[in-house]
Short mmCIF file of C-alpha atoms and ligand atoms in Angstrom, two decimals:
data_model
loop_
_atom_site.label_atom_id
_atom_site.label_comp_id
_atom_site.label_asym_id
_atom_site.label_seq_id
_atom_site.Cartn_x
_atom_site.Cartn_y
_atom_site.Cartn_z
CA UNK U 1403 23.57 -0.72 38.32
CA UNK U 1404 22.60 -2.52 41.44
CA UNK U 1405 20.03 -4.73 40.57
CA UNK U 1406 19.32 -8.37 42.19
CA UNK U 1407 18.02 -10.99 40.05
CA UNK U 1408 17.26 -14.36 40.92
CA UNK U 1409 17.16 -18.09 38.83
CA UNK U 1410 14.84 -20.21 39.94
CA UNK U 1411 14.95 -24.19 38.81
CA UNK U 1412 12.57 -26.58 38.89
CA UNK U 1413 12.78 -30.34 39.70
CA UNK U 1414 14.88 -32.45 38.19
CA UNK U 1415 17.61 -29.51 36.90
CA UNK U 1416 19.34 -30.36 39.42
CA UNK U 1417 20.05 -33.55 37.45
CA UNK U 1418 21.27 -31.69 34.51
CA UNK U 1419 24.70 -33.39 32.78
CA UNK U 1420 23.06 -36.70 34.34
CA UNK U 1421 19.54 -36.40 32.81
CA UNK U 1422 18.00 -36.92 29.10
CA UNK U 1423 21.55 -35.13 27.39
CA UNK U 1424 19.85 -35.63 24.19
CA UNK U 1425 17.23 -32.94 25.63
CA UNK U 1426 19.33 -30.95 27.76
CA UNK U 1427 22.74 -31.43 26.60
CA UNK U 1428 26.06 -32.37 29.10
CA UNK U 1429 26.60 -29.24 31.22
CA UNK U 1430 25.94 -30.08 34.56
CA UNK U 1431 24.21 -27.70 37.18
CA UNK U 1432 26.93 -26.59 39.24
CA UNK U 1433 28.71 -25.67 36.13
CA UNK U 1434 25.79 -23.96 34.68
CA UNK U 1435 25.46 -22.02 37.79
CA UNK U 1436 28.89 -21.28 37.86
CA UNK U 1437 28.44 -19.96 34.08
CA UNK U 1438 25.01 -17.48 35.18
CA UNK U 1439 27.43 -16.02 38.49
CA UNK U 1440 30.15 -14.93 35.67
CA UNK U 1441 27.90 -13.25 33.24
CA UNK U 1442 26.15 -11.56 35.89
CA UNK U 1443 29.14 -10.50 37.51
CA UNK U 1444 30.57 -8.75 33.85
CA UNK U 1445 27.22 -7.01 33.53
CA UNK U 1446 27.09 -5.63 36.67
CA UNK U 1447 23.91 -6.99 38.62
CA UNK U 1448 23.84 -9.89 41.72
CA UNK U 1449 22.52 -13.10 40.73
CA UNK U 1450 20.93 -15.61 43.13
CA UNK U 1451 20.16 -19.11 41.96
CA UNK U 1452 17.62 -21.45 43.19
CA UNK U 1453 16.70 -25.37 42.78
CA UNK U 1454 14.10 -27.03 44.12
CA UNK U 1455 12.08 -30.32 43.22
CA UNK U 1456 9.28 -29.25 45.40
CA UNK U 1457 6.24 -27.16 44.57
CA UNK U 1458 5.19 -24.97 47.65
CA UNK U 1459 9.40 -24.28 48.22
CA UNK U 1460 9.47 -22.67 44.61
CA UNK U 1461 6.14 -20.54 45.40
CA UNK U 1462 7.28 -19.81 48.53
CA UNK U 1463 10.65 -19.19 47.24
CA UNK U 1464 8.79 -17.09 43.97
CA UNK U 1465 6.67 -14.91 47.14
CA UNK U 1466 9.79 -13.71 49.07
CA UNK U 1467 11.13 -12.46 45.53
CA UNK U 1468 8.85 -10.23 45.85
CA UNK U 1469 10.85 -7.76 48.25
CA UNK U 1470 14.12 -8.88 47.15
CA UNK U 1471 14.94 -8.79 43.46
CA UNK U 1472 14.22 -7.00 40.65
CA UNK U 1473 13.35 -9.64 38.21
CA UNK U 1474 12.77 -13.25 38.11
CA UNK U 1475 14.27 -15.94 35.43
CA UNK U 1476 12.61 -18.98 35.51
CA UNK U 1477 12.48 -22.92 34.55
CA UNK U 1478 10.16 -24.50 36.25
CA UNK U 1479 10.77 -27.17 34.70
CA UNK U 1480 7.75 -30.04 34.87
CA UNK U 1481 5.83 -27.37 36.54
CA UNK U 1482 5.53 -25.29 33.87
CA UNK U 1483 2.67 -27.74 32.27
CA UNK U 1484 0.47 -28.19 35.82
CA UNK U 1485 1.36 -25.83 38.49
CA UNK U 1486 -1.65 -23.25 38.95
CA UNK U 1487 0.28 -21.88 42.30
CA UNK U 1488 3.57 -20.86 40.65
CA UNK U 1489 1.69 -19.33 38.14
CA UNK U 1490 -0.38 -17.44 41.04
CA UNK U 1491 2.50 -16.61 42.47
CA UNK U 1492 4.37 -15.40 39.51
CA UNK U 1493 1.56 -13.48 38.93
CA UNK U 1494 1.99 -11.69 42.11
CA UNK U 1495 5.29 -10.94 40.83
CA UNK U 1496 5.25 -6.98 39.62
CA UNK U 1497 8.43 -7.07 38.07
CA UNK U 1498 9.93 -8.60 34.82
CA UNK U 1499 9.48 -12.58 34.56
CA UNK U 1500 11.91 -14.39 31.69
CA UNK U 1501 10.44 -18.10 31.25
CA UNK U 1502 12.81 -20.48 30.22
CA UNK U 1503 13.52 -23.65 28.20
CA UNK U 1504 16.60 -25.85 27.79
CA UNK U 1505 14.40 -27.90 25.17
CA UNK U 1506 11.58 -26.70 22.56
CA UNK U 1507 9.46 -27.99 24.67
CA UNK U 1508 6.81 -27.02 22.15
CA UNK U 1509 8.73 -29.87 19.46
CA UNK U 1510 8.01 -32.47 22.15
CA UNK U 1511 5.28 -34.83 23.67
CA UNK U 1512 1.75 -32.28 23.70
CA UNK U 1513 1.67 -32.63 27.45
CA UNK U 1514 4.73 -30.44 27.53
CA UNK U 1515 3.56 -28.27 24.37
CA UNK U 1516 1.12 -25.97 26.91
CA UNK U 1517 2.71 -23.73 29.57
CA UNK U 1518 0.66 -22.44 32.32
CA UNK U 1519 3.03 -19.50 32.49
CA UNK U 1520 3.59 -17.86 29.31
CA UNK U 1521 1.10 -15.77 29.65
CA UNK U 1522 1.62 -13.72 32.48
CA UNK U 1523 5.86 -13.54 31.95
CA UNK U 1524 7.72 -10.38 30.14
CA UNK U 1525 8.82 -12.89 28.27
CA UNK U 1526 10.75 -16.28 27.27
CA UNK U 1527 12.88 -18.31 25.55
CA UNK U 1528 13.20 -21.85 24.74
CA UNK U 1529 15.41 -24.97 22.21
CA UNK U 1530 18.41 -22.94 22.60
CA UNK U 1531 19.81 -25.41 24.70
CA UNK U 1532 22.24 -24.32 28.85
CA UNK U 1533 22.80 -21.13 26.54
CA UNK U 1534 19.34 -19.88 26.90
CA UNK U 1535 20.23 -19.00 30.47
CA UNK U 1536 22.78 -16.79 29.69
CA UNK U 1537 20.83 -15.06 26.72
CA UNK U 1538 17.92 -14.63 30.07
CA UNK U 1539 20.40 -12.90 31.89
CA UNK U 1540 21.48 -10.21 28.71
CA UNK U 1541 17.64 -9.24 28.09
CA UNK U 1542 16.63 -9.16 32.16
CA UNK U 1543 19.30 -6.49 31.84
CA UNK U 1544 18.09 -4.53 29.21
CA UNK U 1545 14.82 -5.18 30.55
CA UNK U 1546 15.48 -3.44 34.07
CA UNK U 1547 17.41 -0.77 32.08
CA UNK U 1548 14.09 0.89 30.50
C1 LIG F 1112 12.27 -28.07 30.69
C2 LIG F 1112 11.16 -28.71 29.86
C3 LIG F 1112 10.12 -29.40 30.74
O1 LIG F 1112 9.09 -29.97 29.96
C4 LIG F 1112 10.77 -30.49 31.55
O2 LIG F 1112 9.85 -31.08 32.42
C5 LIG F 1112 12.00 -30.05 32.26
C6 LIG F 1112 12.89 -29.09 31.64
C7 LIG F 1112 13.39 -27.51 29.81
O3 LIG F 1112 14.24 -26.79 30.37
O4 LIG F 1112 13.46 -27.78 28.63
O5 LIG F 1112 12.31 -30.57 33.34
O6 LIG F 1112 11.72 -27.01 31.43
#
């Protein structure tokens, strides 16, 4: 299987190890990262991964997807709860979308209980802690399999 996948990360997860452990636990993002490369690698599909604490890079970053992967995991972190573009552009998107969650973001303060994604992904996951990534990367594979 060839397929390309890409991880994109809102702001802040760049600050992961650093940030709120009590939320996001220790593993820091270079060694998350590090962890997504080696799963993809043993199931046999590319992986790209992607940070950014601005809004328009991740849209514009989400629109150039578009001709380049095959499916999109995302965090988008403190977007998730206001950003009407990255949904748009998600939207755009014609190929499987995985939200994702560090946190239960839906046990925490209300303002982060409503995601303006949900909707319009394949799917998500969420509360299961750096883990969650790698659990993303196992279904987007059985998800470009069908
Ligand atoms: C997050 C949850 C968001 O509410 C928060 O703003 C983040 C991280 C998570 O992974 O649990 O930055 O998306």
């Amino acid at each position: 299987m060839n397929n390309k996948i890409i991880i994109i990360n809102g702001p802040n997860l760049n600050l992961l190890g650093e940030r709120e452990q009590s939320q996001y636990g220790s593993i820091s993002y270079d060694k998350l990262k590090e962890n997504c490369l080696r799963k993809s690698e043993e199931l046999g599909f590319k992986v790209e991964f992607a940070q950014s604490n601005i809004e328009g890079e991740l849209v514009n970053i989400i629109q150039e997807s578009r001709n380049k992967y095959d499916g999109i995991i995302i965090n988008a972190a403190a977007f998730t709860h206001t950003s009407v573009a990255i949904r748009d552009a998600l939207d755009i998107f014609k190929k499987p979308i995985i939200e994702l969650h560090i946190s239960n973001i839906y046990k925490r303060e209300e303002f982060r209980q409503k995601s303006l994604i949900s909707d319009i992904v394949t799917g998500g996951i969420f509360g299961l802690g750096a883990d969650g990534y790698i659990l993303a990367i196992i279904s987007m594979q059985k998800l470009l399999k069908k």
